[in-house]
Short mmCIF file of C-alpha atoms and ligand atoms in Angstrom, two decimals:
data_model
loop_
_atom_site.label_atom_id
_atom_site.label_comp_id
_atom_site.label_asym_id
_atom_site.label_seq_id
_atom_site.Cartn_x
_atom_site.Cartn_y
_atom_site.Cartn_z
CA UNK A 1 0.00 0.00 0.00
CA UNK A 2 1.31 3.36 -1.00
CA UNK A 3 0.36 7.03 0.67
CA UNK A 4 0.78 10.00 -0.64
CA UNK A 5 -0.07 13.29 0.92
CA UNK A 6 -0.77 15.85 -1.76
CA UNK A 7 2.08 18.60 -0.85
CA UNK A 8 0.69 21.87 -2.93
CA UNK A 9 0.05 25.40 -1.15
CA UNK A 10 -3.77 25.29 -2.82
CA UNK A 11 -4.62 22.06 -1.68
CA UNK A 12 -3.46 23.49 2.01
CA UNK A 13 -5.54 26.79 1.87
CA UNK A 14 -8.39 25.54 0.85
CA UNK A 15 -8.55 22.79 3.40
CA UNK A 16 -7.64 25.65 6.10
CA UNK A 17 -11.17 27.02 4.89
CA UNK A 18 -12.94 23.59 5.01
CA UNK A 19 -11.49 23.05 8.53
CA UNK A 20 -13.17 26.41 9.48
CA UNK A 21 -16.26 25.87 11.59
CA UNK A 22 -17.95 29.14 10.04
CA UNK A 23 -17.69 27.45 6.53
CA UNK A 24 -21.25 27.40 4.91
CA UNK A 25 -22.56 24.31 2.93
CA UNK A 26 -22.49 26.15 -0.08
CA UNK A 27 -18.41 27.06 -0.13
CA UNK A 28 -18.21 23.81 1.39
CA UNK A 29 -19.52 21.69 -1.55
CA UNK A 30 -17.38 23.90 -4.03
CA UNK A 31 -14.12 24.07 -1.84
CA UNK A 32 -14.82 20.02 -1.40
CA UNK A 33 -14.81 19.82 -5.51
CA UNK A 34 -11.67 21.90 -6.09
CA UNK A 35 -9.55 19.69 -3.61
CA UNK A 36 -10.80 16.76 -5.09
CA UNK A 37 -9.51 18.12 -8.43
CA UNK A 38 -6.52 18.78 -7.14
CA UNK A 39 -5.82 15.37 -5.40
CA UNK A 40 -7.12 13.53 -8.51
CA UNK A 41 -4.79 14.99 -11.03
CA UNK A 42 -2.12 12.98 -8.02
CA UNK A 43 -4.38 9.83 -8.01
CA UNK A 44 -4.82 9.41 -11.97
CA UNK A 45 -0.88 9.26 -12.50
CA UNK A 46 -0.65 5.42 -13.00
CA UNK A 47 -4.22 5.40 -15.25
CA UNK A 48 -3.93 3.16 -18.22
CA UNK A 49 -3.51 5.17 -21.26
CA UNK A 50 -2.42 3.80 -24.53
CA UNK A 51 -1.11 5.04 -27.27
CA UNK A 52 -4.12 6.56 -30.41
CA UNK A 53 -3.56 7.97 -33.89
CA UNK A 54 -5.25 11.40 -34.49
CA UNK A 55 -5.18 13.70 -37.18
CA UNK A 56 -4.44 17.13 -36.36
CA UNK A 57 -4.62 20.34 -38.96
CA UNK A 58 -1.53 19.65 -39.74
CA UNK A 59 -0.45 16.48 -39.68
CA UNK A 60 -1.57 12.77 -38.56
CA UNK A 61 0.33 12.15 -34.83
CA UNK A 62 0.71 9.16 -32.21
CA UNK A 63 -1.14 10.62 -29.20
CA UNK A 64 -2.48 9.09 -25.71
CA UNK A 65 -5.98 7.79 -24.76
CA UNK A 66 -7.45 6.27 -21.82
CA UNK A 67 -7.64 2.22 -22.26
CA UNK A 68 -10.40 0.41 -21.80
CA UNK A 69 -11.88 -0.69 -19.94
CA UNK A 70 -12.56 2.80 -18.38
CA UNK A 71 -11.64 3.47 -14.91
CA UNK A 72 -14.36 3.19 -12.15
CA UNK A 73 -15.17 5.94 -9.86
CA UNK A 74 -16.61 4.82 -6.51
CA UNK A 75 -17.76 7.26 -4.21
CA UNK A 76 -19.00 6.13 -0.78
CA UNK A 77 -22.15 7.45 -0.25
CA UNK A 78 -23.28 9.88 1.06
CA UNK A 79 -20.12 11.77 1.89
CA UNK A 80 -18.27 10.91 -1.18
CA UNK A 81 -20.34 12.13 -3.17
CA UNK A 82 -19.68 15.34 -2.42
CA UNK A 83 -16.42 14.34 -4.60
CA UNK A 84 -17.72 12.97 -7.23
CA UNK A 85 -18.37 15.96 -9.05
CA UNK A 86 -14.31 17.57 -8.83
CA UNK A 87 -13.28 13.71 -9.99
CA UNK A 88 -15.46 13.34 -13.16
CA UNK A 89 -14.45 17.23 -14.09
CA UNK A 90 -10.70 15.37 -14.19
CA UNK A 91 -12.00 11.95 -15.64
CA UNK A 92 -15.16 12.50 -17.77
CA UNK A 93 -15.32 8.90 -19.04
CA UNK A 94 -15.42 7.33 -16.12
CA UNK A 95 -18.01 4.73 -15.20
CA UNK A 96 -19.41 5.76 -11.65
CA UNK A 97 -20.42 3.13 -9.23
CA UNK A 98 -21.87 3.48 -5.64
CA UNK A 99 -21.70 1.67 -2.19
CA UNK A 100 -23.56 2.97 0.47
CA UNK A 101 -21.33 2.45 4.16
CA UNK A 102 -22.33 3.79 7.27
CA UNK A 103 -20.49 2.84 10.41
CA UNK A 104 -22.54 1.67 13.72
CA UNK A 105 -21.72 4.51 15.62
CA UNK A 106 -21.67 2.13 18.78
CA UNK A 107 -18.86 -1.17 17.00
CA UNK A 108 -18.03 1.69 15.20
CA UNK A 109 -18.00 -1.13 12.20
CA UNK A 110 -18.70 -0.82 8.63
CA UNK A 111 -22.16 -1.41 7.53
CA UNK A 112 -22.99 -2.03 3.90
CA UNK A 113 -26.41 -0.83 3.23
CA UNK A 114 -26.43 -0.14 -0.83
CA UNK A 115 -24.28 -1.64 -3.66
CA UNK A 116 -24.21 -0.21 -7.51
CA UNK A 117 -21.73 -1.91 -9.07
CA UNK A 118 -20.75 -3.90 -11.70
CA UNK A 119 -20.57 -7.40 -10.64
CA UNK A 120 -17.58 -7.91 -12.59
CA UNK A 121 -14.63 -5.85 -12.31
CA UNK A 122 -12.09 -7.62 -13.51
CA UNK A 123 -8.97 -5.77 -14.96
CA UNK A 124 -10.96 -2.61 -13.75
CA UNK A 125 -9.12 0.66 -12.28
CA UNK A 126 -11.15 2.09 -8.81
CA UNK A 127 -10.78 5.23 -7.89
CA UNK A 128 -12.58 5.38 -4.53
CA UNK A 129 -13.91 8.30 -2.91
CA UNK A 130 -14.01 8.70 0.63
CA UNK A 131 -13.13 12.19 2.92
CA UNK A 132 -12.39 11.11 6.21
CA UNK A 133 -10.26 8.21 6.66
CA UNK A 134 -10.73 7.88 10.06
CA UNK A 135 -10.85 4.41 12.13
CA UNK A 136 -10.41 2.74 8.80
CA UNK A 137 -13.54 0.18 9.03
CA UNK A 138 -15.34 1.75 6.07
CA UNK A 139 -12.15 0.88 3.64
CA UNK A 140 -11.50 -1.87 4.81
CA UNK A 141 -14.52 -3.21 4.27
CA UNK A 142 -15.05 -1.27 0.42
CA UNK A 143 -11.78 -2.45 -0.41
CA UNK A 144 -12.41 -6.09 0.47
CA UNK A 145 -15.82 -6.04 -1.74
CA UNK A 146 -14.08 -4.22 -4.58
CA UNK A 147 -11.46 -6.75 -4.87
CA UNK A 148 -13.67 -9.68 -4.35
CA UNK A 149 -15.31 -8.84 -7.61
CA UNK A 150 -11.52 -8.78 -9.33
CA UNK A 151 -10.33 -4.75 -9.29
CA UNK A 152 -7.34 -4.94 -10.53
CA UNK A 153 -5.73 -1.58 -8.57
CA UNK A 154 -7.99 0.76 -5.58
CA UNK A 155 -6.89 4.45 -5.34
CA UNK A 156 -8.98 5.82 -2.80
CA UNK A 157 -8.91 9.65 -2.92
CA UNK A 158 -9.54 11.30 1.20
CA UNK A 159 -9.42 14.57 2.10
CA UNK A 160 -8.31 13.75 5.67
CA UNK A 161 -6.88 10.71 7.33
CA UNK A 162 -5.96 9.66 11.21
CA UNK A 163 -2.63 7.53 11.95
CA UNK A 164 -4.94 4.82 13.30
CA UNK A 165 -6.77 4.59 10.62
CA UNK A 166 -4.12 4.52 7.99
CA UNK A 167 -2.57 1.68 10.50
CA UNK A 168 -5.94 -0.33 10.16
CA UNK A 169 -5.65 -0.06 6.63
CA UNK A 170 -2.12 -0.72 6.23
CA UNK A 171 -2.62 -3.79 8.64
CA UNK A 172 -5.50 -5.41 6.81
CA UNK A 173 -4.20 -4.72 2.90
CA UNK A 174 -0.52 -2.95 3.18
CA UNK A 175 0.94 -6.14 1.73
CA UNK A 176 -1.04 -5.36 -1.50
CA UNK A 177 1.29 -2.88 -4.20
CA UNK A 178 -2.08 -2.52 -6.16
CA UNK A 179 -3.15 -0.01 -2.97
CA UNK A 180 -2.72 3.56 -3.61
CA UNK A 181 -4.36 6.40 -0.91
CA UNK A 182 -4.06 9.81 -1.79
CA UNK A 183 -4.78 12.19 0.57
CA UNK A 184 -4.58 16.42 1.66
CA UNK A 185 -3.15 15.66 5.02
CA UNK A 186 -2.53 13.14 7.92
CA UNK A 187 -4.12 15.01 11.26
CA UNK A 188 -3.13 14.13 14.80
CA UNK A 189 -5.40 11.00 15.58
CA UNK A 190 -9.20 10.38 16.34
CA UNK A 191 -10.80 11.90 19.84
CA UNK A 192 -12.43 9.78 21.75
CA UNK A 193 -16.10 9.56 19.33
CA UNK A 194 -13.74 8.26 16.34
CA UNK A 195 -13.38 11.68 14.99
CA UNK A 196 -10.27 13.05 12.88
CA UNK A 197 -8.63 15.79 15.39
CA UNK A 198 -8.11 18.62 14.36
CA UNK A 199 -10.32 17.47 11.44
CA UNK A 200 -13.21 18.90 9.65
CA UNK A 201 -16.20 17.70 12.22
CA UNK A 202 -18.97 15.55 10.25
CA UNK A 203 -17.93 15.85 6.57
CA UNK A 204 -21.56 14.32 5.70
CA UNK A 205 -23.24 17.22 7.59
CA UNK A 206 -20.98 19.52 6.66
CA UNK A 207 -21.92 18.58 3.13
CA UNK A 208 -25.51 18.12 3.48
CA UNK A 209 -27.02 19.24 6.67
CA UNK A 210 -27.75 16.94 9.58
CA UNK A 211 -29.98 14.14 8.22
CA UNK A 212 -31.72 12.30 11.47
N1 LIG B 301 -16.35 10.89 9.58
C1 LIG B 301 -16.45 12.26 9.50
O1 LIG B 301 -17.27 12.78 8.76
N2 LIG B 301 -15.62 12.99 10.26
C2 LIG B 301 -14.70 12.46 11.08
O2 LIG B 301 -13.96 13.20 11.73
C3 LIG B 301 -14.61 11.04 11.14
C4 LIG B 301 -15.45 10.29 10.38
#
């Protein structure tokens, strides 16, 4: 498993700004977008491209397209999909799938409540979309399912991640190379409710609005 936090002076202001309790929704959603730009243009690096003949003006040219089959975006819902959006801006061809996780807020485990995906992914690229990496359970879990079904490689773009989290991770699939997180920044650890400190608070509500 590889990680790589995203070292750019954008990607660190405008996650100063999501941090910010005083944040609205709206700036939220679009600041949430831009990062996720930003991170993805680091996640895509390894896509499969091949080589296409094209015809400009001028002359005809050896240029690169994506192979297929086309890499599949995952976000997990509902946070993730406030990322969807800044990934497919990057990656317009992209076949989006979605998994629905929700952790028990008591086991603090990964529940599984909705699956759209193909039920084949064999020699398939995932880019997985998740903010807050924080006790690990929800990836785990994801990652587990999406190689069951034959992914070939997982990048999982986060905006945020906790040390224990990224230890959970790197305990249950760091002997894979086909692992690649990508994230804005590694905070100081998880209080004592499982949240990343100094963090972001709820990224769902801070998304969405508190849902009950
Ligand atoms: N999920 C969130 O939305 N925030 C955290 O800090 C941890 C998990």
């Amino acid at each position: 498993m590889r990680v790589l936090v995203a070292d750019h002076p954008l990607i660190a202001h405008k996650l100063t700004v999501l941090r910010d309790k005083n944040t609205p929704s709206p700036i939220f959603r679009q600041l949430t977008e831009e990062l996720v730009t930003l991170l993805a243009y680091e996640a895509t690096r390894e896509v499969r491209v091949q080589p296409v003949k094209i015809e400009t003006p001028v002359t005809s040219t050896i240029g690169t397209g994506l192979c297929k089959p086309t890499p599949l975006v995952v976000p997990i819902l509902r946070a993730g999909l406030g990322m969807l959006e800044g990934m497919t801006r990057l990656l317009p061809t992209a076949e989006v799938g979605f998994l629905g996780m929700a952790r028990n807020e008591e086991t603090l485990e990964a529940i599984t409540y909705a699956e759209r995906l193909p039920e084949d992914l064999t020699g398939r690229q995932v880019y997985v979309l998740d903010p807050m990496l924080a006790t690990g359970a929800t990836l785990i879990e994801a990652f587990k399912f999406l190689f069951d079904r034959g992914a070939a490689d997982i990048t999982c773009i986060c905006l945020l991640a906790a040390p224990e989290g990224l230890a959970k991770l790197e305990a249950a699939h760091g002997d894979r190379d086909n692992v690649h997180i990508v994230l804005a920044s590694i905070d100081e650890g998880l209080d004592e409710n499982s949240y990343i400190v100094p963090g972001l608070g709820d990224a769902g509500d801070r998304l969405y609005g508190v849902v009950d």
